[in-house]
Amino acid sequence: MNPSMSTASPNVPSSASAPDIAAIVRQVIEQLGASNVASARPAAAASPSATSSFAGANGVFGSVDEAVRAATEAFEQLERLGVEGRKKAIAHVRRIAIDDAEELGGMEFAETKIGRLDHKIEKLKVLGEKVPGVEFMQSEVFSGDHGLAVIEHAPFGVIGAITPVTHSLPTIACNAINMIAGGNTVVVNPHPSGRRIAAEGVRRFNAAIHRDIGIDNLISLVAEPSLESAGQLFNHRGVKLICVTGGPAVAKAALQSSKRAIVAGPGNPPVVVDETADLDNAARSIIAGAAYDNNLLCIGEKQVFVVASVFDRMMAAMERAGALRLSPQQVDALTKRAIVMAGEGAHRHWVPCKDLLGQDASLLAKAAGAAGREGLELVFGETDNDNPFVPTEQMMPFVPFVRCRDVDEAIRLAHESEHGFRHTAIIHSNDVRAMTRMGRLLDTTLFVKNGPSVAGLGLGGEGYLSFSIATPTGEGVTTPLTFTRQRRCTLVDDLRILGSASAVRS
Ligand code: NAD
C-alpha cells in the first residue's frame, strides 16, 4: 500500500472526513454577500489558501517570478491536502475540458487560426478519460528476510512547462493532470500565439479548484510569454524540473539547460506501405492520422514510402478513401508555395510557409492550382525522395508519396526522413519480419502497425494519452510518474509478517 494515498493532513479537513469547514465558511460568507472566496481570510485554520498572498489571481501572472512564487505556495498547500486534494483538482481540469470543450476549442481555433475546429474540441474532450491521473501513483515494495523497503514516487515541486501553439490548452491541461497527480504544481510559458486561450483555460481551472479545495494557482501561467520569459523560467531557482513540448529550437535550448529537462521534441513521422498491406485500411488510416487537425500532430503521418509493385493501387486506394490526388505539376506548384528555405550557411533548412501551416486541404488544393471541395480532408501526390516535403515536418494536410523498389528501400528512406528524432513511425504490412526490421532501424518512441498514428496514443489503439511525448530524453508518452522522484524508505528486520514468530525481537 502507498501510505501517502490514504492519509489526509490532520490540519486540513479532507473530503472524505466530515465536517468540511472550508465549505461551511464559504457558505456563511456567501450568505453575508461576500463574492470573493479568495479573500476569506478568517478561514485560517481550514482553508489552505488562508495565508496565500496570491489567492484570487487564478493562475495568470505578469512575471515569471510572481508565477513561480504563487506556484510554490500552491505546492506547499497541495502537500497538506494529500492525494485526495490532487484527485479533486484533477477532476476539475477534466470536467472543464469536457464541459467547456466547444467554447474553449472555438477560442483556441479563433486565436491560433490553425487546425480544425472539430479536432480542437475533440482534443479537449479526450482529456477526460485518456490521460492518466493519481491511479498511476503506485508504490513498489521489496519484502525479504531483512524487512521492508518501500519505493515511493515523490513530487519535484514547481515544474516549468513550455507549450506549443499546435495544441495550446490541451497540452497545458494534459501536463497539469499528470503533474498534479504526481503532487507538483506548474508554471507555464505558453506559445505567444496561443497565450489568450492558455490564460482563459488556466483561469477557469484554477477558479474551480480554488472554490472546491481552497488552493489557487496550482497551474500558473505567464500572461505575456516571450523567449525572454522562457529563459527566466528555465533559470528560476524555484523551478525544480523543466518540461518542454515543441520544435527543434526549444528542444535544443532545454537539452542545454542546467536543470533536468523532460523534452517532448519534434517529429517527422514516416509511413511504409509494403506489398502485403491491406491497402484500403492503409489509405483510411493515413487520412485519419495526417488529416487530424490538419496534420498539426507531432505523431501525424508526414511522408509515405510505398513499394513499387503496389504503388499505383495504393494511390487509387487513397482516392477511393476520399483524398485528392494532385498531378505532378500541381505538386510542384504547391511545393514552391508551401516550403521555403530558412537559416544561414550550414544552418539553411526547409521550413513550412507560415500562411499555409495547419490550413485546410481545400486551401492547399487551391494553392496547387486544383479544385478543392467541401469536406476534403487531405491532398496527396507522388514526389521524388528529394522533394522538400519529404524531410520537412510540414504540419499541413498534404502528404508526399515516394515510389520505392522494395520494402527495404522504403524502410531505409523512412529512416533518413525521420532525422533520428526517434519520435513516431508507422508501417502497413502483414509481414512480421518487415515490421521488425523497420522497428529496429527507426528505433522510434511510437511505432504503429496497421492503423492511424493516433492509435499510438490510445485513440483507436490501446494505452493512454499525453500531448507531451518525451523523445530525446526518453520518458516516452508522459504520465504522472514521469514527473516524480523515487524515494526509498527502508525498515531493517521488522514489519515483514512472514517467518517464525519466535524470531521477532522483543
Ligand atoms: P515551437 O518550437 O515554435 O514552439 C514551442 C514552444 O517553445 C513555444 O512556447 C515557443 O514560444 C517556445 N520556444 C521556441 N523557441 C524557443 C527557445 N529557443 N527557447 C525557449 N522557448 C522557445 O513549436 P510549435 O510550432 O509551437 O509546435 C510544433 C512543434 O512542436 C513541432 O515540431 C512538433 O513536432 C512539436 N511537438 C512535439 C510534441 C511531442 O510530444 N513530442 C507535441 C507537440 C508538438
XYZ file of C-alpha atoms and ligand atoms in Angstrom:
550
model
C 0.000 0.000 0.000
C 1.100 3.537 -0.594
C 0.762 5.337 2.738
C 0.522 8.702 1.062
C -2.621 7.537 -0.739
C -4.542 7.043 2.466
C -3.589 9.868 4.771
C -5.027 13.361 4.979
C -3.340 16.111 6.919
C -4.667 16.409 10.465
C -4.835 20.191 9.975
C -6.923 20.139 6.856
C -10.314 18.549 6.580
C -10.223 16.010 3.754
C -13.200 15.486 1.504
C -13.750 12.074 2.979
C -13.932 13.326 6.545
C -16.874 15.391 7.726
C -17.216 18.285 8.522
C -15.960 20.369 5.579
C -15.178 23.571 7.480
C -13.956 25.425 4.397
C -17.279 24.796 2.647
C -19.207 25.981 5.705
C -17.126 29.158 5.947
C -17.644 29.844 2.254
C -21.362 29.314 2.609
C -21.515 31.770 5.517
C -19.509 34.354 3.592
C -21.735 33.932 0.558
C -24.762 34.459 2.767
C -23.167 37.649 4.018
C -22.902 38.781 0.429
C -19.180 38.394 0.039
C -18.409 37.386 -3.519
C -14.686 36.746 -3.392
C -13.782 33.462 -1.749
C -10.080 34.268 -2.134
C -10.461 36.980 0.486
C -11.960 34.628 3.054
C -9.018 35.119 5.434
C -10.982 34.189 8.589
C -10.911 30.578 7.460
C -7.271 30.416 8.547
C -7.456 27.052 10.211
C -9.497 25.437 7.493
C -8.541 26.773 4.092
C -5.128 26.011 2.596
C -5.224 29.404 0.850
C -5.818 31.307 4.037
C -2.233 32.555 4.156
C -1.885 32.863 0.394
C -0.604 36.155 -0.924
C -1.624 35.200 -4.467
C -5.125 33.772 -3.963
C -7.585 35.232 -6.450
C -5.081 35.509 -9.300
C -6.436 32.267 -10.766
C -3.012 31.438 -12.114
C -2.478 34.346 -14.507
C 0.651 36.412 -13.759
C 2.561 39.320 -15.229
C 6.005 37.943 -14.420
C 7.781 34.610 -14.169
C 8.893 35.382 -10.642
C 5.357 36.022 -9.367
C 4.064 32.912 -11.141
C 6.794 30.751 -9.591
C 6.231 32.186 -6.111
C 2.482 31.581 -6.390
C 3.027 28.025 -7.656
C 5.478 27.392 -4.800
C 2.884 28.481 -2.282
C 0.271 26.315 -4.030
C 2.661 23.350 -3.904
C 3.021 23.659 -0.144
C -0.759 23.829 0.214
C -1.278 20.826 -2.061
C 1.161 18.763 0.004
C -1.068 19.328 3.026
C -4.159 18.031 1.219
C -2.542 14.739 0.196
C -3.630 12.593 -2.723
C -7.301 13.364 -2.116
C -6.603 17.044 -2.882
C -4.782 16.114 -6.089
C -7.715 13.968 -7.184
C -10.200 16.774 -6.664
C -8.062 19.305 -8.518
C -7.583 16.985 -11.494
C -11.298 16.219 -11.629
C -11.991 19.933 -12.211
C -9.465 20.120 -15.063
C -11.058 17.081 -16.725
C -14.613 18.320 -16.181
C -13.939 21.784 -17.588
C -12.039 20.322 -20.559
C -15.142 18.287 -21.403
C -17.956 20.672 -20.414
C -16.385 23.767 -22.000
C -14.777 21.957 -24.947
C -16.904 23.666 -27.625
C -16.310 27.136 -26.240
C -12.622 26.702 -25.404
C -11.897 24.784 -28.613
C -13.575 27.578 -30.566
C -11.481 30.183 -28.774
C -8.270 28.270 -29.474
C -9.197 27.940 -33.147
C -10.072 31.647 -33.425
C -6.821 32.729 -31.782
C -4.300 30.365 -33.385
C -6.033 30.199 -36.796
C -4.568 26.751 -37.465
C -6.002 23.237 -37.480
C -9.641 22.159 -37.451
C -12.371 23.257 -35.078
C -13.848 19.747 -34.654
C -10.446 18.404 -33.634
C -9.654 21.331 -31.323
C -12.846 20.370 -29.456
C -12.048 16.664 -29.524
C -8.524 17.209 -28.179
C -10.053 18.743 -25.059
C -12.735 16.093 -24.654
C -10.259 13.182 -24.735
C -8.514 14.592 -21.660
C -11.474 13.349 -19.628
C -10.663 9.680 -19.731
C -7.486 9.041 -21.694
C -4.938 10.955 -19.614
C -3.810 9.072 -16.503
C -4.158 10.558 -13.015
C -3.387 9.526 -9.428
C -4.202 5.874 -10.138
C -0.753 5.727 -11.775
C 0.921 6.577 -8.457
C 1.651 3.037 -7.320
C 4.468 2.383 -4.860
C 6.779 -0.615 -5.112
C 7.623 -2.830 -2.168
C 10.555 -5.174 -1.582
C 9.888 -7.597 1.258
C 12.507 -10.105 2.439
C 14.490 -11.576 5.321
C 15.831 -8.124 6.157
C 12.484 -6.366 6.440
C 10.814 -3.966 4.069
C 11.815 -1.354 1.521
C 9.114 0.851 0.011
C 9.766 2.923 -3.091
C 7.569 5.989 -3.259
C 7.125 8.465 -6.080
C 7.544 11.960 -4.690
C 6.883 15.292 -6.392
C 9.638 17.555 -7.651
C 7.838 20.773 -6.617
C 7.250 23.529 -9.161
C 7.674 22.403 -12.777
C 8.347 24.887 -15.592
C 6.445 23.957 -18.761
C 6.828 25.320 -22.291
C 3.891 24.520 -24.556
C 3.306 24.635 -28.340
C 0.852 26.582 -30.466
C -0.363 23.402 -32.172
C -2.294 22.333 -29.037
C -2.042 25.195 -26.597
C -4.722 24.435 -23.999
C -4.796 20.623 -24.490
C -1.055 20.430 -23.708
C -1.415 22.652 -20.637
C -4.412 20.670 -19.345
C -2.728 17.327 -20.026
C 0.542 18.432 -18.378
C -1.431 19.787 -15.419
C -3.290 16.477 -14.897
C -0.049 14.466 -14.985
C 1.963 16.914 -12.903
C -0.669 17.498 -10.206
C -1.295 13.735 -9.985
C 2.412 13.469 -9.168
C 1.956 16.112 -6.446
C 3.585 19.009 -8.320
C 2.435 22.427 -9.391
C 3.300 24.008 -12.730
C 4.223 27.353 -14.265
C 3.528 27.529 -17.995
C 5.201 29.745 -20.568
C 2.729 29.199 -23.428
C 3.403 29.855 -27.097
C 2.752 33.586 -27.668
C 0.275 32.799 -30.468
C -1.871 30.688 -28.126
C -1.451 32.706 -24.953
C -5.002 34.054 -24.625
C -6.703 30.642 -24.753
C -3.995 29.326 -22.432
C -4.802 32.065 -19.901
C -8.559 31.557 -20.219
C -8.295 27.813 -19.622
C -5.916 28.227 -16.699
C -8.198 30.862 -15.168
C -11.198 28.502 -15.343
C -9.284 25.515 -13.965
C -7.881 27.477 -11.014
C -11.143 29.218 -10.166
C -12.943 25.866 -9.898
C -10.117 24.237 -7.932
C -9.874 27.234 -5.586
C -13.620 27.161 -4.916
C -13.513 23.470 -4.119
C -10.292 22.838 -2.202
C -9.195 26.363 -1.345
C -5.955 26.331 -3.355
C -5.389 28.827 -6.155
C -2.561 28.841 -8.732
C -1.827 25.109 -8.911
C -1.471 25.858 -12.633
C 0.231 29.217 -13.065
C 0.983 30.951 -16.324
C 2.951 33.847 -17.735
C 0.345 36.056 -19.407
C 2.713 37.702 -21.906
C 5.171 34.943 -22.780
C 8.334 35.518 -24.799
C 11.681 33.851 -25.404
C 12.981 36.000 -22.561
C 10.342 34.743 -20.122
C 11.048 31.167 -21.274
C 14.717 31.755 -20.378
C 13.730 33.161 -16.974
C 11.603 30.080 -16.311
C 14.476 27.754 -17.284
C 16.778 29.540 -14.853
C 14.470 30.352 -11.925
C 15.709 28.888 -8.629
C 12.172 27.926 -7.628
C 11.698 25.696 -10.694
C 12.832 22.155 -9.984
C 12.187 20.466 -13.322
C 11.508 21.587 -16.887
C 9.078 20.027 -19.348
C 9.282 21.323 -22.893
C 6.911 20.461 -25.729
C 7.876 21.956 -29.076
C 10.133 22.029 -32.101
C 13.902 21.800 -32.630
C 14.925 25.210 -31.184
C 13.207 24.851 -27.821
C 14.173 21.178 -27.575
C 17.826 22.160 -28.035
C 17.546 25.007 -25.510
C 16.043 22.637 -22.917
C 18.677 19.971 -23.509
C 21.365 22.602 -22.885
C 19.710 23.870 -19.714
C 21.405 23.340 -16.357
C 18.212 21.822 -14.924
C 16.836 18.370 -15.561
C 14.528 18.608 -18.579
C 11.869 16.334 -19.992
C 11.871 17.114 -23.687
C 8.946 16.362 -25.998
C 10.656 17.330 -29.233
C 9.777 17.451 -32.937
C 8.930 14.542 -35.182
C 8.586 13.840 -38.901
C 6.743 10.511 -38.879
C 7.246 8.335 -41.977
C 4.878 5.616 -43.189
C 5.926 2.476 -45.052
C 3.402 0.518 -47.139
C 4.547 -2.837 -48.484
C 3.075 -5.352 -50.925
C 1.442 -7.415 -48.141
C -0.562 -4.476 -46.714
C -4.331 -4.079 -46.706
C -4.230 -1.012 -48.977
C -7.733 0.250 -48.216
C -7.042 0.103 -44.489
C -3.692 1.822 -45.074
C -5.386 4.617 -47.050
C -8.110 5.167 -44.449
C -5.514 5.166 -41.673
C -3.188 7.632 -43.418
C -6.082 10.013 -43.991
C -7.294 9.677 -40.384
C -3.823 10.438 -38.973
C -2.481 13.001 -41.462
C -5.728 14.952 -41.724
C -6.172 15.139 -37.947
C -6.200 18.830 -37.008
C -4.765 19.489 -40.493
C -1.638 17.458 -39.701
C -0.534 19.532 -36.706
C 0.059 16.469 -34.527
C 3.731 15.660 -33.934
C 2.782 11.985 -34.446
C 0.815 12.648 -37.683
C 1.798 10.872 -40.913
C 4.105 13.243 -42.823
C 5.510 11.205 -45.762
C 4.719 7.785 -47.233
C 7.100 5.262 -48.845
C 5.279 2.677 -50.958
C 6.689 -0.449 -52.593
C 6.564 -0.051 -56.406
C 4.557 -3.221 -57.043
C 1.545 -1.771 -55.152
C 2.214 1.955 -55.668
C -0.491 2.641 -58.254
C -3.045 0.575 -56.359
C -2.196 2.480 -53.170
C -2.731 5.823 -54.910
C -6.116 4.563 -56.148
C -6.989 3.426 -52.606
C -6.198 6.932 -51.305
C -8.596 8.449 -53.848
C -11.279 5.876 -53.004
C -10.904 6.800 -49.341
C -11.598 10.462 -50.159
C -8.209 12.167 -50.536
C -7.496 14.386 -53.560
C -4.564 13.373 -55.780
C -2.522 16.232 -57.240
C -0.850 15.972 -60.654
C 2.987 16.313 -60.843
C 2.593 19.950 -61.979
C 0.227 20.683 -59.098
C 2.635 19.045 -56.622
C 5.439 21.275 -57.966
C 3.303 24.389 -57.630
C 2.322 23.515 -54.062
C 5.894 22.662 -53.086
C 7.184 26.060 -54.261
C 4.372 27.811 -52.443
C 4.388 25.786 -49.196
C 8.011 25.024 -48.275
C 10.705 27.700 -48.071
C 14.350 27.934 -47.030
C 15.307 29.460 -43.684
C 18.528 29.952 -41.731
C 22.015 30.921 -42.836
C 25.021 28.992 -44.130
C 25.289 25.496 -42.673
C 22.001 26.064 -40.831
C 19.938 26.554 -44.006
C 16.962 24.181 -43.992
C 13.430 23.837 -45.353
C 10.522 25.107 -43.253
C 6.767 25.195 -43.868
C 5.348 28.505 -45.023
C 3.517 30.070 -42.078
C 0.421 31.104 -44.027
C -0.279 27.514 -45.156
C 0.681 25.782 -41.893
C -2.327 23.985 -40.403
C -4.678 25.212 -43.146
C -7.476 23.202 -44.752
C -6.844 20.708 -47.543
C -9.099 22.706 -49.891
C -6.868 25.740 -49.471
C -3.797 23.647 -50.279
C -5.577 22.258 -53.350
C -6.277 25.809 -54.456
C -2.640 26.820 -53.858
C -1.640 23.878 -56.068
C -4.000 25.003 -58.827
C -6.546 22.221 -58.230
C -10.192 22.493 -57.306
C -10.896 21.873 -53.631
C -14.224 20.567 -52.413
C -16.413 20.711 -49.342
C -15.246 18.260 -46.696
C -11.905 17.499 -48.364
C -9.532 16.302 -45.618
C -6.237 15.532 -47.357
C -4.369 16.158 -50.599
C -1.528 13.911 -51.730
C 0.706 13.266 -54.697
C 3.727 11.364 -55.971
C 7.095 13.012 -55.324
C 10.770 12.095 -55.569
C 12.555 11.380 -52.336
C 14.361 14.724 -52.659
C 11.174 16.809 -52.706
C 11.345 19.258 -49.716
C 8.032 17.908 -48.383
C 9.810 14.628 -47.535
C 12.386 15.888 -44.999
C 10.215 18.772 -43.713
C 7.719 18.465 -40.854
C 5.146 20.270 -42.992
C 2.236 20.389 -40.495
C -0.325 20.750 -43.286
C -2.679 18.207 -44.905
C -0.573 17.390 -47.973
C 1.359 14.119 -47.879
C 4.069 13.154 -50.419
C 4.147 9.531 -51.643
C 7.538 8.145 -52.725
C 7.775 5.062 -55.001
C 10.337 2.539 -53.650
C 11.985 -0.510 -55.230
C 11.158 -2.811 -52.307
C 10.333 -2.733 -48.613
C 13.982 -2.444 -47.578
C 14.446 0.697 -49.661
C 11.188 2.043 -48.203
C 12.430 1.398 -44.662
C 15.825 2.977 -45.406
C 14.268 6.147 -46.856
C 11.776 6.301 -43.978
C 14.698 6.173 -41.572
C 16.519 9.019 -43.376
C 13.398 11.182 -43.422
C 12.865 10.801 -39.663
C 16.213 12.546 -38.968
C 16.932 10.407 -35.918
C 14.275 12.210 -33.863
C 13.142 8.713 -32.767
C 9.611 10.076 -32.413
C 6.989 8.105 -34.391
C 6.889 5.696 -37.351
C 4.084 3.741 -38.985
C 4.023 0.637 -41.201
C 1.208 -1.022 -43.121
C 2.208 -4.625 -43.694
C 1.333 -8.199 -42.861
C 4.972 -9.256 -42.952
C 6.159 -9.555 -39.361
C 9.799 -9.563 -40.433
C 9.425 -6.276 -42.331
C 7.743 -4.767 -39.275
C 10.592 -5.985 -37.102
C 13.300 -4.612 -39.409
C 11.614 -1.222 -39.513
C 11.032 -1.166 -35.756
C 14.681 -1.931 -35.081
C 16.160 0.516 -37.588
C 13.961 3.523 -36.846
C 14.090 2.973 -33.076
C 11.184 5.384 -32.525
C 9.258 6.100 -29.322
C 5.943 5.208 -31.022
C 5.769 2.512 -33.705
C 2.279 1.874 -35.080
C 1.365 -1.082 -37.282
C -1.744 -1.232 -39.488
C -3.567 1.745 -38.016
C -3.511 5.539 -37.921
C -0.775 7.317 -35.947
C -3.294 8.387 -33.295
C -3.766 4.711 -32.367
C -0.309 5.014 -30.798
C -1.826 7.371 -28.226
C -4.738 5.108 -27.344
C -7.189 6.662 -29.821
C -8.306 3.540 -31.673
C -5.371 1.598 -30.181
C -4.527 0.517 -26.645
C -2.820 2.604 -23.997
C -3.089 6.076 -22.528
C -2.726 9.553 -23.964
C -0.464 12.523 -23.464
C 0.209 15.562 -25.619
C 3.846 15.524 -24.485
C 5.802 12.583 -25.868
C 9.305 12.823 -24.482
C 11.617 11.731 -27.260
C 15.299 12.774 -26.894
C 15.177 12.412 -23.104
C 13.479 9.010 -23.324
C 10.482 9.184 -20.954
C 8.067 8.386 -23.816
C 4.361 9.185 -23.535
C 4.415 11.172 -20.294
C 2.421 10.052 -17.232
C 2.214 11.225 -13.611
C 5.240 9.055 -12.817
C 7.326 10.998 -15.360
C 7.067 13.973 -13.023
C 8.154 12.249 -9.828
C 11.354 11.401 -7.953
C 11.916 7.985 -6.488
C 12.367 7.843 -2.726
C 13.127 4.662 -0.810
C 12.104 4.038 2.788
C 13.771 1.025 4.439
C 12.915 -0.670 7.722
C 15.507 -3.237 8.775
C 14.375 -6.641 10.086
C 10.852 -5.588 11.115
C 7.306 -5.296 9.760
C 7.592 -8.311 7.472
C 4.892 -10.632 8.836
C 6.176 -13.798 7.191
C 8.618 -16.009 9.128
C 8.919 -17.579 12.564
C 7.125 -15.846 15.449
C 9.989 -16.766 17.778
C 12.441 -14.837 15.580
C 10.777 -11.495 16.423
C 12.887 -9.322 18.753
C 11.042 -8.446 21.918
P 7.830 25.901 -31.422
O 9.108 25.154 -31.232
O 7.789 27.006 -32.375
O 7.313 26.464 -30.015
C 7.139 25.637 -28.898
C 7.332 26.462 -27.631
O 8.705 26.735 -27.468
C 6.637 27.818 -27.663
O 6.125 28.105 -26.393
C 7.751 28.768 -28.040
O 7.497 30.065 -27.598
C 8.932 28.152 -27.320
N 10.260 28.381 -27.879
C 10.630 28.343 -29.167
N 11.962 28.535 -29.276
C 12.448 28.681 -28.018
C 13.741 28.887 -27.445
N 14.825 28.995 -28.192
N 13.836 28.986 -26.084
C 12.750 28.867 -25.302
N 11.498 28.681 -25.780
C 11.351 28.585 -27.121
O 6.769 24.765 -31.823
P 5.235 24.909 -32.203
O 5.114 25.380 -33.600
O 4.519 25.626 -31.152
O 4.814 23.374 -32.140
C 5.129 22.468 -33.159
C 6.390 21.686 -32.875
O 6.316 21.042 -31.611
C 6.601 20.586 -33.887
O 7.961 20.470 -34.179
C 6.068 19.353 -33.190
O 6.617 18.147 -33.651
C 6.487 19.631 -31.770
N 5.615 18.945 -30.820
C 6.107 17.866 -30.164
C 5.289 17.177 -29.287
C 5.771 15.967 -28.556
O 5.028 15.470 -27.733
N 6.958 15.461 -28.805
C 3.975 17.597 -29.064
C 3.505 18.727 -29.753
C 4.344 19.393 -30.631
